[in-house]
XYZ file of C-alpha atoms in Angstrom:
387
model
C -29.735 3.649 -5.784
C -33.350 2.424 -5.357
C -34.618 1.894 -1.850
C -35.274 -1.829 -2.341
C -31.632 -2.349 -3.353
C -30.454 -0.568 -0.201
C -32.805 -2.744 1.847
C -31.374 -5.868 0.202
C -27.866 -4.648 0.943
C -28.776 -4.061 4.585
C -30.158 -7.599 4.865
C -27.113 -9.334 3.382
C -24.683 -7.255 5.459
C -26.693 -8.152 8.564
C -26.301 -11.830 7.631
C -22.512 -11.460 7.415
C -22.344 -9.713 10.806
C -24.399 -12.530 12.354
C -22.259 -15.191 10.654
C -19.096 -13.617 12.063
C -20.432 -13.753 15.622
C -21.810 -17.284 15.118
C -18.552 -18.790 13.839
C -16.337 -17.019 16.366
C -18.511 -18.047 19.327
C -18.629 -21.635 18.070
C -14.833 -21.742 18.174
C -14.623 -20.159 21.621
C -16.822 -22.789 23.316
C -14.495 -25.569 22.071
C -11.297 -24.006 23.458
C -11.268 -26.294 26.567
C -11.454 -29.414 24.382
C -8.737 -28.110 22.029
C -6.549 -27.365 25.071
C -6.846 -30.961 26.210
C -6.206 -32.301 22.706
C -3.006 -30.293 22.233
C -1.745 -30.953 25.759
C -1.239 -27.229 26.299
C -0.766 -25.737 29.733
C -2.661 -22.614 30.674
C 0.309 -20.419 29.789
C 1.091 -22.098 26.463
C -2.596 -22.001 25.525
C -2.590 -18.274 26.262
C 0.374 -17.824 23.912
C -1.329 -19.890 21.204
C -4.510 -17.838 21.534
C -2.448 -14.720 20.845
C -2.368 -16.007 17.261
C -5.975 -14.876 16.849
C -5.150 -11.419 18.148
C -1.927 -11.032 16.196
C -3.529 -12.152 12.944
C -6.517 -9.869 13.451
C -4.518 -6.749 14.299
C -2.081 -7.137 11.396
C -4.838 -7.860 8.882
C -7.042 -5.005 10.097
C -4.270 -2.570 9.214
C -3.889 -4.033 5.712
C -7.554 -4.590 4.892
C -8.282 -0.897 4.448
C -5.973 -0.896 1.418
C -7.539 -4.081 0.047
C -11.009 -2.564 0.358
C -9.930 0.550 -1.531
C -8.464 -1.583 -4.327
C -10.998 -4.407 -4.661
C -14.102 -3.009 -2.958
C -15.673 -3.640 0.451
C -18.180 -6.199 -0.856
C -15.650 -8.442 -2.561
C -13.290 -8.410 0.429
C -16.217 -9.204 2.752
C -17.121 -12.342 0.788
C -13.524 -13.583 0.487
C -12.798 -13.048 4.194
C -16.066 -14.735 5.223
C -15.114 -17.799 3.167
C -11.615 -17.841 4.697
C -13.061 -17.515 8.204
C -15.421 -20.424 7.566
C -12.609 -22.615 6.213
C -10.068 -21.752 8.909
C -12.389 -22.489 11.854
C -12.053 -26.211 10.990
C -8.253 -26.151 11.421
C -7.745 -26.035 15.247
C -9.015 -29.620 15.872
C -6.429 -30.882 13.360
C -3.523 -29.659 15.510
C -1.752 -31.649 18.213
C 0.684 -29.128 19.658
C 0.410 -25.562 21.000
C 2.781 -24.340 18.259
C 0.624 -25.762 15.481
C -2.488 -24.392 17.175
C -0.961 -20.916 17.314
C -0.107 -21.109 13.605
C -3.629 -22.020 12.473
C -5.138 -19.443 14.830
C -2.985 -16.838 13.095
C -4.834 -17.713 9.876
C -8.202 -17.719 11.647
C -7.483 -14.349 13.272
C -6.398 -12.854 9.942
C -9.704 -13.813 8.325
C -11.635 -12.539 11.352
C -9.879 -9.172 11.363
C -10.226 -8.708 7.610
C -13.934 -9.529 7.679
C -14.578 -7.055 10.489
C -12.949 -4.165 8.631
C -14.578 -5.050 5.296
C -18.183 -5.363 6.436
C -17.929 -2.391 8.782
C -16.652 -0.314 5.841
C -19.573 -1.515 3.703
C -21.950 -0.674 6.553
C -20.519 2.854 6.798
C -21.262 3.387 3.087
C -24.833 2.200 3.621
C -25.320 4.443 6.665
C -24.266 7.431 4.573
C -26.585 6.461 1.708
C -29.617 5.877 3.941
C -28.871 8.911 6.130
C -30.031 6.880 9.126
C -27.889 5.777 12.099
C -28.376 2.037 11.570
C -24.842 0.954 12.543
C -25.897 -0.476 15.945
C -28.307 -2.889 14.238
C -25.398 -4.586 12.466
C -23.499 -5.007 15.723
C -26.673 -6.343 17.326
C -26.681 -9.036 14.626
C -23.096 -9.898 15.569
C -24.110 -10.192 19.233
C -27.140 -12.343 18.382
C -25.046 -14.573 16.145
C -22.563 -14.989 18.979
C -25.278 -15.898 21.469
C -26.722 -18.501 19.061
C -23.283 -19.897 18.241
C -22.346 -20.227 21.902
C -25.712 -21.742 22.815
C -25.642 -24.336 20.042
C -22.000 -25.050 20.780
C -22.830 -25.768 24.396
C -25.649 -28.120 23.352
C -23.587 -30.182 20.895
C -20.339 -30.212 22.884
C -21.303 -33.438 24.654
C -22.347 -35.223 21.447
C -19.878 -34.031 18.802
C -16.098 -33.983 18.790
C -14.450 -30.582 18.199
C -13.473 -31.728 14.704
C -17.047 -32.569 13.708
C -18.515 -29.496 15.394
C -16.107 -27.034 13.790
C -16.340 -28.782 10.414
C -20.084 -28.259 10.725
C -19.419 -24.551 11.288
C -17.310 -24.542 8.126
C -20.134 -26.042 6.078
C -22.702 -23.644 7.532
C -20.356 -20.702 7.010
C -19.608 -21.564 3.383
C -23.291 -22.125 2.625
C -24.294 -18.779 4.167
C -21.398 -17.030 2.412
C -22.486 -18.457 -0.931
C -26.145 -17.528 -0.428
C -25.499 -14.013 0.939
C -22.340 -13.344 -1.058
C -23.964 -13.711 -4.439
C -26.356 -10.763 -3.997
C -23.685 -8.755 -2.165
C -21.303 -9.029 -5.115
C -24.071 -7.958 -7.507
C -24.908 -4.802 -5.544
C -22.734 -1.815 -6.275
C -21.548 0.140 -3.212
C -24.114 2.897 -2.620
C -23.245 6.442 -3.566
C -23.859 9.296 -1.109
C -27.307 10.907 -1.508
C -27.526 13.914 -3.797
C -28.282 16.144 -0.824
C -24.897 15.362 0.738
C -22.508 18.345 0.522
C -19.699 17.761 -1.959
C -17.008 18.000 0.726
C -18.770 15.288 2.743
C -19.628 12.988 -0.170
C -16.401 11.005 0.091
C -14.023 10.172 2.939
C -11.117 12.550 3.349
C -7.485 11.776 2.805
C -5.668 10.737 5.946
C -3.915 14.027 6.591
C -2.646 14.825 10.064
C -5.893 16.383 11.314
C -8.125 13.648 9.939
C -5.839 10.911 11.285
C -5.963 12.595 14.692
C -9.768 12.595 14.672
C -9.897 8.960 13.550
C -7.519 7.961 16.348
C -9.683 9.894 18.797
C -12.751 7.873 17.800
C -10.575 4.761 17.901
C -9.832 5.565 21.542
C -13.576 5.484 22.242
C -13.669 2.029 20.643
C -10.693 1.015 22.799
C -12.387 2.169 26.004
C -15.522 0.226 25.084
C -13.769 -2.975 23.999
C -11.614 -2.899 27.140
C -14.793 -3.262 29.174
C -16.168 -6.040 26.957
C -12.953 -8.041 27.220
C -12.643 -7.499 30.961
C -16.212 -8.592 31.679
C -15.947 -11.621 29.405
C -12.902 -12.923 31.287
C -13.374 -11.674 34.841
C -17.061 -11.144 35.649
C -17.726 -14.812 36.445
C -14.715 -15.032 38.749
C -15.743 -11.817 40.506
C -19.229 -13.157 41.222
C -17.996 -16.570 42.332
C -14.985 -15.414 44.327
C -15.994 -12.058 45.792
C -19.729 -12.626 46.242
C -19.544 -16.329 47.205
C -21.982 -17.348 44.450
C -22.223 -20.641 42.580
C -20.638 -21.302 39.202
C -24.112 -21.209 37.641
C -24.811 -17.782 39.086
C -21.432 -16.618 37.850
C -22.346 -17.630 34.298
C -25.662 -15.777 34.619
C -23.777 -12.569 35.441
C -21.989 -12.402 32.095
C -25.159 -13.514 30.287
C -26.952 -10.498 31.786
C -24.243 -8.215 30.418
C -24.274 -9.831 26.946
C -28.070 -9.739 26.712
C -28.141 -6.083 27.760
C -25.542 -5.283 25.067
C -27.707 -6.983 22.451
C -30.889 -5.198 23.544
C -29.032 -1.875 23.625
C -27.824 -2.378 20.065
C -31.232 -3.476 18.786
C -32.661 -0.184 20.050
C -29.565 1.816 19.079
C -30.883 3.267 15.821
C -33.927 4.748 17.541
C -31.726 6.058 20.342
C -29.332 7.729 17.901
C -32.187 9.278 15.937
C -33.560 10.726 19.156
C -30.350 11.799 20.914
C -27.754 12.138 18.154
C -24.217 10.746 18.219
C -22.709 13.066 20.815
C -25.404 12.637 23.449
C -25.441 8.882 22.809
C -21.687 8.702 23.423
C -21.752 10.898 26.502
C -24.826 9.305 28.094
C -23.707 5.779 27.198
C -20.249 6.227 28.703
C -21.676 7.828 31.833
C -24.310 5.098 32.315
C -21.688 2.368 31.785
C -19.379 3.975 34.347
C -22.151 4.099 36.962
C -23.224 0.536 36.171
C -19.693 -0.838 36.442
C -19.078 0.855 39.783
C -22.223 -0.890 41.024
C -21.251 -4.213 39.432
C -17.717 -4.141 40.836
C -18.396 -2.827 44.331
C -21.907 -4.159 45.057
C -22.142 -6.192 48.280
C -24.898 -8.475 46.956
C -25.332 -10.751 43.954
C -28.482 -9.111 42.595
C -26.970 -5.654 42.804
C -23.980 -6.916 40.814
C -26.323 -8.379 38.187
C -28.101 -5.031 37.945
C -24.752 -3.293 37.565
C -23.757 -5.600 34.698
C -27.062 -4.947 32.934
C -26.623 -1.182 33.249
C -23.034 -1.485 32.016
C -24.118 -3.491 28.970
C -26.815 -0.979 28.058
C -24.339 1.883 28.419
C -21.520 0.316 26.385
C -23.771 -1.152 23.673
C -23.635 1.646 21.107
C -20.263 3.271 21.811
C -18.228 0.953 19.570
C -20.637 1.100 16.570
C -20.813 4.903 16.741
C -17.033 5.249 17.054
C -16.370 2.976 14.065
C -19.057 4.692 11.977
C -17.623 8.148 12.669
C -14.085 6.981 11.876
C -15.316 5.396 8.642
C -17.245 8.507 7.672
C -14.043 10.495 8.073
C -11.576 8.222 6.308
C -13.403 5.290 4.675
C -11.937 1.781 5.081
C -8.690 3.213 6.463
C -10.654 4.937 9.219
C -12.547 1.729 10.020
C -9.251 -0.184 10.075
C -7.596 2.240 12.508
C -10.590 2.404 14.858
C -11.087 -1.383 14.748
C -7.414 -2.021 15.462
C -7.490 0.292 18.475
C -10.747 -1.264 19.641
C -9.396 -4.784 19.317
C -6.286 -3.642 21.174
C -8.531 -2.540 24.018
C -10.176 -5.963 24.113
C -6.708 -7.535 24.352
C -5.535 -5.065 26.984
C -8.522 -5.461 29.298
C -8.150 -9.025 30.633
C -4.395 -8.920 31.474
C -4.643 -5.382 32.865
C -7.448 -6.481 35.184
C -5.349 -9.467 36.242
C -2.340 -7.360 37.204
C -4.473 -4.841 39.085
C -6.296 -7.660 40.875
C -2.936 -8.933 42.148
C -1.879 -5.462 43.243
C -5.178 -4.444 44.851
C -8.264 -6.675 44.541
C -10.515 -7.848 41.724
C -13.396 -5.480 42.604
C -11.022 -2.513 42.591
C -9.478 -3.700 39.327
C -12.903 -3.871 37.681
C -13.486 -0.206 38.472
C -10.970 0.527 35.698
C -13.790 -0.408 33.295
C -15.827 2.408 34.828
C -12.884 4.792 34.498
C -12.449 4.069 30.789
C -16.194 4.263 30.136
C -16.147 7.716 31.724
C -13.135 8.566 29.555
C -15.143 7.602 26.457
C -17.913 9.939 27.601
C -15.431 12.780 28.015
C -13.924 12.165 24.566
C -17.413 12.124 23.059
C -18.177 15.467 24.700
C -14.871 17.065 23.683
C -15.325 16.032 20.022
C -18.928 17.263 19.863
C -18.054 20.210 17.607
C -15.876 18.140 15.256
C -17.350 16.991 11.968
C -18.371 13.368 11.796
C -18.079 13.046 8.085
C-alpha cells in the first residue's frame, strides 16, 4: 500500500479516536444535570451508570467477531454513528431506569468503537512498522480534554438536551467526513519483509489466549489507576491535604495533561526503548509517582506525584492493546480492552472500600502496587513474541 494512503489512514483513524474522547467527555460533564432531571439518588445514579459499563463490556467481547466478518473500518464507522446518535438520549429520560436503558445503548456503541478502531490501528502499526499506537490514544485524551472544556463552558448556557444534541450533530458530521475515506481504504497488508508466521494474527489457541490475557492484565493495571485517579484524586487533595475545591480539580488536570503529553511522545519513546523497557520503566515510574501523590504531606508534592504517575501510565495501555492485537487480531484487542475496562470499573469502588477500612491515602497506594505489577508482567513477558 502506498505511503500516502497509509498516512491518510492514520489521519482518519486519529480523527475517530479524538471523536470518541470528545463525545464521551461531553456526556460526562452533564451527568450532574441528568441526575437532577431524573430525580436519581446517588446510589440509583450509580446503578444507572453501570449501563455504560455493562454495554461496553458485552459489546467489546462481540465486536472482535464483527470485525473479522465485516472489517475493522466498516465497524468503526457504524459504531461511531451509533455513539453520536445515542449520546442525545440521556436528556430524554425522566427516571433512573430509563436512563440506565439508554446508557446501555450508549455503552454498547462506545465499547464497539474502541475495539474496532484499536484493531484498525494495530493493522496500521504492523504495516508501518513503527510504534505509533500511543499517538492514537493521545488523540483520545486530547478529544476528551476539549470535550470536557467546551462542556464546562456551555453548561451554563445550554440545557443538557441542546448540548448533547449538538454533540450528536458534530459526531455525525465528523463520522461522515472521516468515514467516507476510511471505507474507501482497504485494511493494510503486512509489509513484505514480515515473516510469514507473523504476517497474520494467530488463532486463539491456549498459549496465545494466555499471552493475550497477560497483556490484558497490564491494561487492567493501567486502567485501574486511571479510574481511581479520576474519581478519588480530587477528594484526596481536598480532604487529606486541606486544599480548596479549585486546587483539587487542578490535581486531576495535572494527571490528565501528563498522560496526554506522555502519549504524544510515546512513539519516540518506544522507538528508543522498545516495548519491554517502556512497560517496565513506565510501570516503575508510575508506582513511584503514585506513592508520592498518595502519601505526600504537601499539595505541591502531591501534584508532582500525579504528574509523574500520568507520565508513567501513559503508554502502558496502548502498548498492551497493540501487543494483544498483534497476537490475535480483533479478538486480542477485544480481550485486552475488556480486561482494561474492567480495571477502570474495579478501581473506584475498590479504592472506596479500602478507604473505609484504612484511609484514602493508603487506599491510593494500591494504584502504585498495580503499576508495579504491570512492570513485573512486562519484564516477565520480555522473551515472548509480540506478534
